[in-house]
Amino acid sequence: MYRTPQEPVKATPLAVDLFSGSGSVSAALKAVGFRVAAALDIDPVAAQTYKANHPEVEFFQTDIRDLAAETLCNKLVGTPVQLLAVCAPCQPFSSQNRKRDNNDSRSMLLLEALRIINAVDPEIVWIENVPGLVNSDVSGQLIKGLKERGYHVSKPQKIDAANLSVPQRRIRFMLVASKDQSIVDRFVAKVTIPKERTSVRQAFVGLSELKAGDRDLIDPLHFARQHAEITIKRLAAIPKNGGSRSALPEHLQLRCHSRLHSNSFPDVYGRMSWDSVAPTLTTGCSDVTRGRFAHPEQDRAISLREAARLQTFPDHYEFFGNHSQIAAQIGNAVPMKMAGEMFKILISPETAEW
Ligand SMILES: C[S@@+](CC[C@H](N)C(=O)[O-])C[C@H]1O[C@@H](n2cnc3c(N)ncnc32)[C@H](O)[C@@H]1O
């Protein structure tokens, strides 16, 4: 591209991805023009996926509590970090965690980020978690810690991924802290502007039809898990396109569902709707007994490919691990599109290529 002599050459902004999982946040950062200098996660299988897709990034497969901040800083060789992404485990704050415990040691992992922030001194800190974090002590400690370090901190924003063109309802807590108040203001002003919706139908376009137990001949992630005969009978009796287990005739109802708890887990065995967004994917996203994870019209749970599409992973993204390990990586991820839309706001608009 032609550049006039007065135009300064823009340095590529640098980012660090804490609790990176399989790397969708890093992929989003790279897509909008960041260079990811380092990433960290404790999970060895997610680490394998991460390294296959982001071989150029310095990856620390470790418990964050064991990482000396200087070790990280040494890898950054004095280059200023523009953005630190922090997606600590959300289970301690999740409404789906029925055994929520304030003393869960995982809730303190988020505060480890403050130790890293002290050393790395990023211009922007981007924090993603579940809405339950807002009312926790940890959130208060985090915001206080950021302010003490000279950051302007946004009010916690509750954002639905579906409003950022992700084909999934996924409400998340987002917090942005920056040394520059105008970046915080820009984020808050722009992140809530809804974008065009993407439906399940649009997300699944081009994927082959499968029966339970079938595999697509080309796409290794597009296979339908085998179901027991009774499960297939139940699925066949659930109305296509958004039906629920409440439609099951008595002889097909699960005993645990038909007794006292008829309202418990209403989504279990439910089908997704073609022209709506999918429900929030979890680590059990390809198991019909763990949520509304049945295909809109085929009698089976969604495949890992369909789950990955609902999380906006591109088809070329490589995954490692067995079926449940891949489902966990997909279900844990921040949808790439959601993260990308936010990073586009945070990066200087001229640099964004997304
Ligand atoms: C919500 S997921 C992160 C999702 C990730 N950003 C993505 O988009 O895929 C939380 C991650 O924290 C990691 N984790 C849990 N405990 C950890 C610890 N003590 N140290 C480092 N990573 C940890 C998990 O392995 C998991 O990948």
Tab-separated table of C-alpha atoms and ligand atoms in Angstrom:
chain	number	residue	atom	x	y	z
A	1	MET	CA	0.000	0.000	0.000
A	2	TYR	CA	1.285	3.514	-0.866
A	3	ARG	CA	2.178	5.552	2.204
A	4	THR	CA	2.973	9.275	2.128
A	5	PRO	CA	6.312	10.221	3.784
A	6	GLN	CA	4.596	11.993	6.699
A	7	GLU	CA	2.482	8.928	7.639
A	8	PRO	CA	4.044	7.104	10.587
A	9	VAL	CA	4.619	3.358	10.211
A	10	LYS	CA	2.291	1.644	12.704
A	11	ALA	CA	3.897	-0.975	14.909
A	12	THR	CA	1.888	-4.186	15.242
A	13	PRO	CA	0.189	-4.067	18.650
A	14	LEU	CA	1.130	-6.891	20.985
A	15	ALA	CA	-1.259	-9.008	23.073
A	16	VAL	CA	-1.015	-11.670	25.772
A	17	ASP	CA	-3.753	-14.293	26.236
A	18	LEU	CA	-4.189	-15.631	29.803
A	19	PHE	CA	-6.315	-18.801	30.233
A	20	SER	CA	-6.197	-19.237	26.471
A	21	GLY	CA	-7.848	-22.670	26.247
A	22	SER	CA	-7.687	-23.894	22.673
A	23	GLY	CA	-6.995	-20.388	21.399
A	24	SER	CA	-10.112	-18.745	19.986
A	25	VAL	CA	-9.312	-15.451	21.708
A	26	SER	CA	-5.808	-15.515	20.221
A	27	ALA	CA	-7.282	-16.244	16.792
A	28	ALA	CA	-9.616	-13.244	17.168
A	29	LEU	CA	-6.749	-11.026	18.307
A	30	LYS	CA	-4.680	-12.041	15.292
A	31	ALA	CA	-7.618	-11.538	12.923
A	32	VAL	CA	-7.972	-7.880	13.903
A	33	GLY	CA	-4.257	-7.157	13.670
A	34	PHE	CA	-2.613	-7.976	17.012
A	35	ARG	CA	0.485	-10.112	17.332
A	36	VAL	CA	-0.017	-12.543	20.209
A	37	ALA	CA	3.293	-12.661	22.055
A	38	ALA	CA	2.408	-15.177	24.753
A	39	ALA	CA	-0.425	-17.375	25.994
A	40	LEU	CA	-1.022	-19.525	29.027
A	41	ASP	CA	-3.238	-22.446	30.007
A	42	ILE	CA	-2.910	-25.381	32.379
A	43	ASP	CA	-4.733	-27.955	30.222
A	44	PRO	CA	-2.362	-30.196	28.245
A	45	VAL	CA	-4.908	-31.129	25.577
A	46	ALA	CA	-6.082	-27.568	24.983
A	47	ALA	CA	-2.369	-26.680	24.837
A	48	GLN	CA	-1.885	-29.155	21.993
A	49	THR	CA	-4.749	-27.565	20.071
A	50	TYR	CA	-3.426	-24.104	20.843
A	51	LYS	CA	0.102	-24.835	19.664
A	52	ALA	CA	-1.075	-26.478	16.439
A	53	ASN	CA	-3.065	-23.383	15.487
A	54	HIS	CA	-0.715	-20.719	16.855
A	55	PRO	CA	2.782	-22.203	16.536
A	56	GLU	CA	4.449	-18.776	16.572
A	57	VAL	CA	3.133	-17.850	20.052
A	58	GLU	CA	5.234	-18.444	23.179
A	59	PHE	CA	2.963	-20.840	25.062
A	60	PHE	CA	3.185	-21.566	28.799
A	61	GLN	CA	1.435	-24.773	29.712
A	62	THR	CA	1.292	-24.212	33.437
A	63	ASP	CA	-0.819	-23.341	36.444
A	64	ILE	CA	-0.887	-19.529	36.421
A	65	ARG	CA	0.032	-19.588	40.100
A	66	ASP	CA	3.337	-21.204	39.177
A	67	LEU	CA	4.309	-18.705	36.509
A	68	ALA	CA	6.757	-16.067	37.705
A	69	ALA	CA	5.748	-12.787	36.081
A	70	GLU	CA	9.436	-12.174	35.185
A	71	THR	CA	9.495	-15.373	33.128
A	72	LEU	CA	6.660	-13.984	31.048
A	73	CYS	CA	8.244	-10.529	30.827
A	74	ASN	CA	11.551	-12.016	29.647
A	75	LYS	CA	9.735	-13.477	26.657
A	76	LEU	CA	8.299	-10.082	25.792
A	77	VAL	CA	11.798	-8.593	25.509
A	78	GLY	CA	10.802	-5.142	26.650
A	79	THR	CA	8.125	-4.663	23.985
A	80	PRO	CA	5.070	-2.846	25.385
A	81	VAL	CA	1.941	-4.977	25.565
A	82	GLN	CA	-1.148	-3.294	24.175
A	83	LEU	CA	-3.748	-5.788	25.396
A	84	LEU	CA	-3.939	-8.482	28.048
A	85	ALA	CA	-6.894	-10.873	27.646
A	86	VAL	CA	-8.087	-12.655	30.791
A	87	CYS	CA	-10.677	-15.465	30.532
A	88	ALA	CA	-10.334	-17.207	33.880
A	89	PRO	CA	-12.438	-20.313	34.642
A	90	CYS	CA	-16.078	-19.325	34.993
A	91	GLN	CA	-17.387	-22.353	36.948
A	92	PRO	CA	-17.008	-20.687	40.370
A	93	PHE	CA	-19.362	-17.890	39.239
A	94	SER	CA	-21.649	-19.829	36.923
A	95	SER	CA	-25.394	-20.171	37.565
A	96	GLN	CA	-25.121	-23.664	36.037
A	97	ASN	CA	-22.820	-24.645	38.866
A	98	ARG	CA	-25.369	-25.799	41.413
A	99	LYS	CA	-22.656	-26.413	43.980
A	100	ARG	CA	-21.293	-22.890	43.794
A	101	ASP	CA	-18.886	-22.261	46.635
A	102	ASN	CA	-17.425	-18.848	47.476
A	103	ASN	CA	-14.288	-20.530	48.731
A	104	ASP	CA	-13.711	-22.361	45.445
A	105	SER	CA	-9.979	-21.804	44.955
A	106	ARG	CA	-10.635	-21.335	41.222
A	107	SER	CA	-12.404	-18.059	41.983
A	108	MET	CA	-9.052	-16.641	43.101
A	109	LEU	CA	-7.380	-17.480	39.773
A	110	LEU	CA	-8.806	-14.318	38.276
A	111	LEU	CA	-6.923	-12.239	40.822
A	112	GLU	CA	-3.661	-13.825	39.636
A	113	ALA	CA	-4.107	-11.593	36.620
A	114	LEU	CA	-3.322	-8.567	38.825
A	115	ARG	CA	0.140	-9.973	39.543
A	116	ILE	CA	0.758	-10.386	35.809
A	117	ILE	CA	-0.654	-6.894	35.099
A	118	ASN	CA	1.823	-5.403	37.597
A	119	ALA	CA	4.727	-6.856	35.700
A	120	VAL	CA	3.507	-6.607	32.095
A	121	ASP	CA	1.823	-3.193	32.444
A	122	PRO	CA	-0.529	-3.569	29.451
A	123	GLU	CA	-2.276	-0.553	27.973
A	124	ILE	CA	-5.636	-2.396	27.952
A	125	VAL	CA	-6.973	-5.275	30.055
A	126	TRP	CA	-9.954	-7.205	28.633
A	127	ILE	CA	-11.735	-9.530	31.027
A	128	GLU	CA	-14.398	-12.059	30.038
A	129	ASN	CA	-16.448	-14.210	32.413
A	130	VAL	CA	-20.009	-15.213	33.259
A	131	PRO	CA	-22.505	-12.624	34.592
A	132	GLY	CA	-22.367	-14.269	38.046
A	133	LEU	CA	-18.953	-12.679	38.535
A	134	VAL	CA	-20.547	-9.231	38.908
A	135	ASN	CA	-21.895	-9.937	42.374
A	136	SER	CA	-18.832	-11.713	43.687
A	137	ASP	CA	-16.155	-10.390	46.047
A	138	VAL	CA	-13.621	-11.225	43.376
A	139	SER	CA	-15.105	-8.689	40.984
A	140	GLY	CA	-14.803	-5.937	43.621
A	141	GLN	CA	-11.207	-6.897	44.388
A	142	LEU	CA	-10.345	-7.008	40.715
A	143	ILE	CA	-11.776	-3.567	39.956
A	144	LYS	CA	-10.104	-2.089	43.053
A	145	GLY	CA	-6.788	-3.651	42.054
A	146	LEU	CA	-7.029	-2.250	38.535
A	147	LYS	CA	-7.877	1.249	39.768
A	148	GLU	CA	-4.960	1.161	42.214
A	149	ARG	CA	-2.721	0.416	39.256
A	150	GLY	CA	-3.897	3.539	37.423
A	151	TYR	CA	-6.491	2.020	35.106
A	152	HIS	CA	-9.824	3.516	34.150
A	153	VAL	CA	-12.324	0.668	34.448
A	154	SER	CA	-15.589	0.267	32.547
A	155	LYS	CA	-18.784	-0.703	34.308
A	156	PRO	CA	-19.259	-4.464	33.864
A	157	GLN	CA	-21.055	-5.010	30.561
A	158	LYS	CA	-23.430	-7.929	30.045
A	159	ILE	CA	-23.166	-8.830	26.402
A	160	ASP	CA	-25.082	-11.466	24.466
A	161	ALA	CA	-22.937	-13.070	21.766
A	162	ALA	CA	-26.092	-13.352	19.624
A	163	ASN	CA	-26.038	-9.554	19.269
A	164	LEU	CA	-22.547	-9.772	17.800
A	165	SER	CA	-23.571	-12.133	14.966
A	166	VAL	CA	-22.697	-15.328	16.862
A	167	PRO	CA	-25.382	-17.985	16.186
A	168	GLN	CA	-25.764	-18.601	19.900
A	169	ARG	CA	-27.288	-16.966	22.940
A	170	ARG	CA	-24.306	-16.622	25.259
A	171	ILE	CA	-24.447	-13.860	27.834
A	172	ARG	CA	-21.096	-12.846	29.172
A	173	PHE	CA	-19.623	-10.323	31.558
A	174	MET	CA	-17.059	-8.051	29.975
A	175	LEU	CA	-14.833	-5.563	31.666
A	176	VAL	CA	-12.345	-3.286	29.979
A	177	ALA	CA	-9.646	-1.366	31.814
A	178	SER	CA	-7.307	1.048	30.117
A	179	LYS	CA	-4.798	3.740	30.931
A	180	ASP	CA	-6.723	5.794	28.363
A	181	GLN	CA	-10.252	6.778	29.409
A	182	SER	CA	-11.273	7.324	25.779
A	183	ILE	CA	-10.683	3.631	24.996
A	184	VAL	CA	-12.988	2.601	27.846
A	185	ASP	CA	-15.622	5.101	26.670
A	186	ARG	CA	-15.360	3.875	23.068
A	187	PHE	CA	-15.780	0.267	24.182
A	188	VAL	CA	-18.857	0.963	26.301
A	189	ALA	CA	-20.459	3.086	23.582
A	190	LYS	CA	-19.922	0.620	20.745
A	191	VAL	CA	-20.098	-2.855	22.238
A	192	THR	CA	-23.831	-2.708	22.896
A	193	ILE	CA	-24.754	-1.784	19.308
A	194	PRO	CA	-26.406	-4.969	17.991
A	195	LYS	CA	-25.158	-6.503	14.759
A	196	GLU	CA	-27.095	-8.662	12.319
A	197	ARG	CA	-28.107	-12.039	13.781
A	198	THR	CA	-26.881	-15.382	12.491
A	199	SER	CA	-29.209	-18.372	12.762
A	200	VAL	CA	-28.502	-22.058	13.360
A	201	ARG	CA	-29.526	-22.655	9.732
A	202	GLN	CA	-26.871	-20.225	8.507
A	203	ALA	CA	-24.279	-21.736	10.815
A	204	PHE	CA	-24.885	-25.313	9.598
A	205	VAL	CA	-24.923	-24.477	5.914
A	206	GLY	CA	-23.208	-27.077	3.733
A	207	LEU	CA	-22.956	-29.765	6.422
A	208	SER	CA	-24.028	-33.264	5.430
A	209	GLU	CA	-27.039	-35.023	6.945
A	210	LEU	CA	-26.079	-37.699	9.475
A	211	LYS	CA	-27.851	-40.453	11.373
A	212	ALA	CA	-26.722	-41.305	14.898
A	213	GLY	CA	-23.419	-43.155	14.555
A	214	ASP	CA	-22.668	-41.795	11.026
A	215	ARG	CA	-19.500	-39.974	10.009
A	216	ASP	CA	-18.991	-37.445	7.275
A	217	LEU	CA	-16.461	-38.878	4.837
A	218	ILE	CA	-14.421	-35.702	4.549
A	219	ASP	CA	-14.808	-33.684	7.744
A	220	PRO	CA	-13.361	-35.563	10.745
A	221	LEU	CA	-15.245	-33.335	13.219
A	222	HIS	CA	-18.620	-33.919	11.585
A	223	PHE	CA	-19.732	-37.212	13.077
A	224	ALA	CA	-22.841	-38.077	15.052
A	225	ARG	CA	-22.358	-39.925	18.294
A	226	GLN	CA	-24.149	-43.253	18.627
A	227	HIS	CA	-27.270	-43.158	20.796
A	228	ALA	CA	-29.033	-45.971	22.634
A	229	GLU	CA	-32.195	-47.207	20.909
A	230	ILE	CA	-34.436	-45.594	23.539
A	231	THR	CA	-32.680	-42.235	23.063
A	232	ILE	CA	-33.301	-42.383	19.316
A	233	LYS	CA	-36.978	-43.192	19.975
A	234	ARG	CA	-37.206	-40.211	22.312
A	235	LEU	CA	-35.505	-37.889	19.841
A	236	ALA	CA	-37.788	-39.083	17.030
A	237	ALA	CA	-40.811	-38.199	19.200
A	238	ILE	CA	-39.608	-34.662	19.884
A	239	PRO	CA	-41.069	-32.157	17.391
A	240	LYS	CA	-38.650	-30.947	14.745
A	241	ASN	CA	-37.284	-27.445	14.883
A	242	GLY	CA	-37.308	-26.395	18.527
A	243	GLY	CA	-39.349	-29.191	20.177
A	244	SER	CA	-38.873	-30.083	23.842
A	245	ARG	CA	-39.071	-33.231	25.950
A	246	SER	CA	-42.416	-32.021	27.306
A	247	ALA	CA	-43.860	-33.448	24.052
A	248	LEU	CA	-42.761	-36.998	24.890
A	249	PRO	CA	-45.532	-39.565	25.362
A	250	GLU	CA	-45.595	-41.050	28.821
A	251	HIS	CA	-43.931	-44.330	27.867
A	252	LEU	CA	-40.883	-42.441	26.528
A	253	GLN	CA	-40.486	-40.050	29.432
A	254	LEU	CA	-37.470	-40.465	31.650
A	255	ARG	CA	-38.441	-41.542	35.130
A	256	CYS	CA	-36.336	-38.783	36.667
A	257	HIS	CA	-38.175	-36.235	34.498
A	258	SER	CA	-41.724	-37.469	34.870
A	259	ARG	CA	-41.796	-37.539	38.643
A	260	LEU	CA	-41.571	-34.546	40.958
A	261	HIS	CA	-39.008	-32.636	38.965
A	262	SER	CA	-40.990	-32.127	35.796
A	263	ASN	CA	-39.602	-28.609	35.485
A	264	SER	CA	-36.010	-29.520	36.152
A	265	PHE	CA	-33.616	-29.341	33.226
A	266	PRO	CA	-36.384	-28.478	30.707
A	267	ASP	CA	-33.870	-28.209	27.864
A	268	VAL	CA	-32.573	-31.752	28.151
A	269	TYR	CA	-33.372	-33.660	24.910
A	270	GLY	CA	-34.606	-30.399	23.347
A	271	ARG	CA	-33.968	-29.575	19.710
A	272	MET	CA	-32.400	-26.369	18.443
A	273	SER	CA	-34.533	-24.153	16.147
A	274	TRP	CA	-33.395	-23.563	12.586
A	275	ASP	CA	-34.188	-19.880	12.408
A	276	SER	CA	-33.131	-18.832	15.855
A	277	VAL	CA	-29.792	-18.812	17.630
A	278	ALA	CA	-28.597	-21.885	19.544
A	279	PRO	CA	-28.673	-22.023	23.348
A	280	THR	CA	-25.435	-21.454	25.253
A	281	LEU	CA	-23.013	-24.235	24.445
A	282	THR	CA	-21.312	-25.880	27.396
A	283	THR	CA	-18.640	-28.535	27.707
A	284	GLY	CA	-21.481	-31.073	27.267
A	285	CYS	CA	-22.514	-29.506	23.964
A	286	SER	CA	-22.725	-32.757	21.998
A	287	ASP	CA	-24.749	-34.649	24.604
A	288	VAL	CA	-28.553	-34.479	24.449
A	289	THR	CA	-28.824	-35.319	28.141
A	290	ARG	CA	-26.955	-32.136	29.077
A	291	GLY	CA	-29.002	-29.447	27.386
A	292	ARG	CA	-30.852	-28.413	24.232
A	293	PHE	CA	-28.185	-29.957	22.084
A	294	ALA	CA	-30.253	-32.049	19.649
A	295	HIS	CA	-30.129	-31.244	15.940
A	296	PRO	CA	-33.138	-29.201	14.704
A	297	GLU	CA	-34.467	-32.131	12.649
A	298	GLN	CA	-32.077	-35.089	12.593
A	299	ASP	CA	-32.504	-37.577	15.456
A	300	ARG	CA	-29.140	-37.046	17.103
A	301	ALA	CA	-27.017	-34.691	19.151
A	302	ILE	CA	-25.173	-32.022	17.210
A	303	SER	CA	-21.753	-33.025	15.905
A	304	LEU	CA	-18.534	-31.423	17.075
A	305	ARG	CA	-18.373	-29.578	13.738
A	306	GLU	CA	-21.819	-28.126	14.322
A	307	ALA	CA	-20.787	-27.122	17.848
A	308	ALA	CA	-17.603	-25.522	16.511
A	309	ARG	CA	-19.638	-23.602	13.902
A	310	LEU	CA	-21.959	-22.315	16.670
A	311	GLN	CA	-18.876	-21.048	18.470
A	312	THR	CA	-17.677	-19.448	15.191
A	313	PHE	CA	-14.503	-21.505	14.892
A	314	PRO	CA	-13.492	-21.610	11.222
A	315	ASP	CA	-13.556	-25.128	9.716
A	316	HIS	CA	-9.787	-25.102	9.262
A	317	TYR	CA	-9.202	-24.797	13.041
A	318	GLU	CA	-7.506	-28.018	14.202
A	319	PHE	CA	-8.577	-29.742	17.413
A	320	PHE	CA	-6.750	-32.364	19.444
A	321	GLY	CA	-8.161	-34.770	22.028
A	322	ASN	CA	-10.936	-37.332	22.274
A	323	HIS	CA	-14.615	-36.537	21.746
A	324	SER	CA	-15.312	-35.149	25.207
A	325	GLN	CA	-12.015	-33.248	25.354
A	326	ILE	CA	-12.826	-31.518	22.062
A	327	ALA	CA	-16.401	-30.810	23.202
A	328	ALA	CA	-14.930	-29.226	26.359
A	329	GLN	CA	-12.541	-27.038	24.362
A	330	ILE	CA	-15.380	-25.905	22.101
A	331	GLY	CA	-17.855	-25.342	24.942
A	332	ASN	CA	-15.313	-23.399	27.009
A	333	ALA	CA	-14.328	-21.065	24.217
A	334	VAL	CA	-15.147	-17.417	23.862
A	335	PRO	CA	-16.785	-17.302	20.417
A	336	MET	CA	-14.132	-16.021	18.051
A	337	LYS	CA	-16.575	-13.647	16.378
A	338	MET	CA	-17.651	-12.172	19.726
A	339	ALA	CA	-14.070	-11.585	20.842
A	340	GLY	CA	-13.158	-10.207	17.414
A	341	GLU	CA	-15.959	-7.654	17.440
A	342	MET	CA	-14.705	-6.383	20.799
A	343	PHE	CA	-11.047	-6.286	19.816
A	344	LYS	CA	-12.021	-4.346	16.700
A	345	ILE	CA	-13.371	-1.640	19.008
A	346	LEU	CA	-10.306	-1.718	21.243
A	347	ILE	CA	-7.629	-1.677	18.564
A	348	SER	CA	-7.104	1.606	16.760
A	349	PRO	CA	-9.720	1.582	13.983
A	350	GLU	CA	-7.101	2.093	11.240
A	351	THR	CA	-5.276	-1.109	12.154
A	352	ALA	CA	-8.307	-3.425	12.240
A	353	GLU	CA	-8.517	-5.814	9.300
A	354	TRP	CA	-11.394	-8.011	10.528
B	1	LIG	C1	-13.149	-20.238	30.252
B	1	LIG	S1	-11.828	-21.232	29.789
B	1	LIG	C2	-10.909	-20.174	28.742
B	1	LIG	C3	-11.404	-20.105	27.385
B	1	LIG	C4	-10.461	-19.606	26.372
B	1	LIG	N1	-10.165	-18.217	26.516
B	1	LIG	C5	-11.042	-19.900	25.011
B	1	LIG	O1	-11.537	-18.984	24.369
B	1	LIG	O2	-11.041	-21.072	24.642
B	1	LIG	C6	-10.788	-21.224	31.215
B	1	LIG	C7	-9.435	-21.853	30.980
B	1	LIG	O3	-8.682	-21.730	32.191
B	1	LIG	C8	-7.798	-22.829	32.240
B	1	LIG	N2	-7.332	-22.959	33.628
B	1	LIG	C9	-8.015	-23.451	34.687
B	1	LIG	N3	-7.271	-23.400	35.789
B	1	LIG	C10	-6.079	-22.848	35.440
B	1	LIG	C11	-4.877	-22.525	36.159
B	1	LIG	N4	-4.766	-22.770	37.459
B	1	LIG	N5	-3.849	-21.969	35.485
B	1	LIG	C12	-3.952	-21.734	34.143
B	1	LIG	N6	-5.048	-22.035	33.405
B	1	LIG	C13	-6.112	-22.572	34.060
B	1	LIG	C14	-8.636	-23.989	31.744
B	1	LIG	O4	-7.831	-25.035	31.278
B	1	LIG	C15	-9.479	-23.327	30.638
B	1	LIG	O5	-8.905	-23.519	29.373
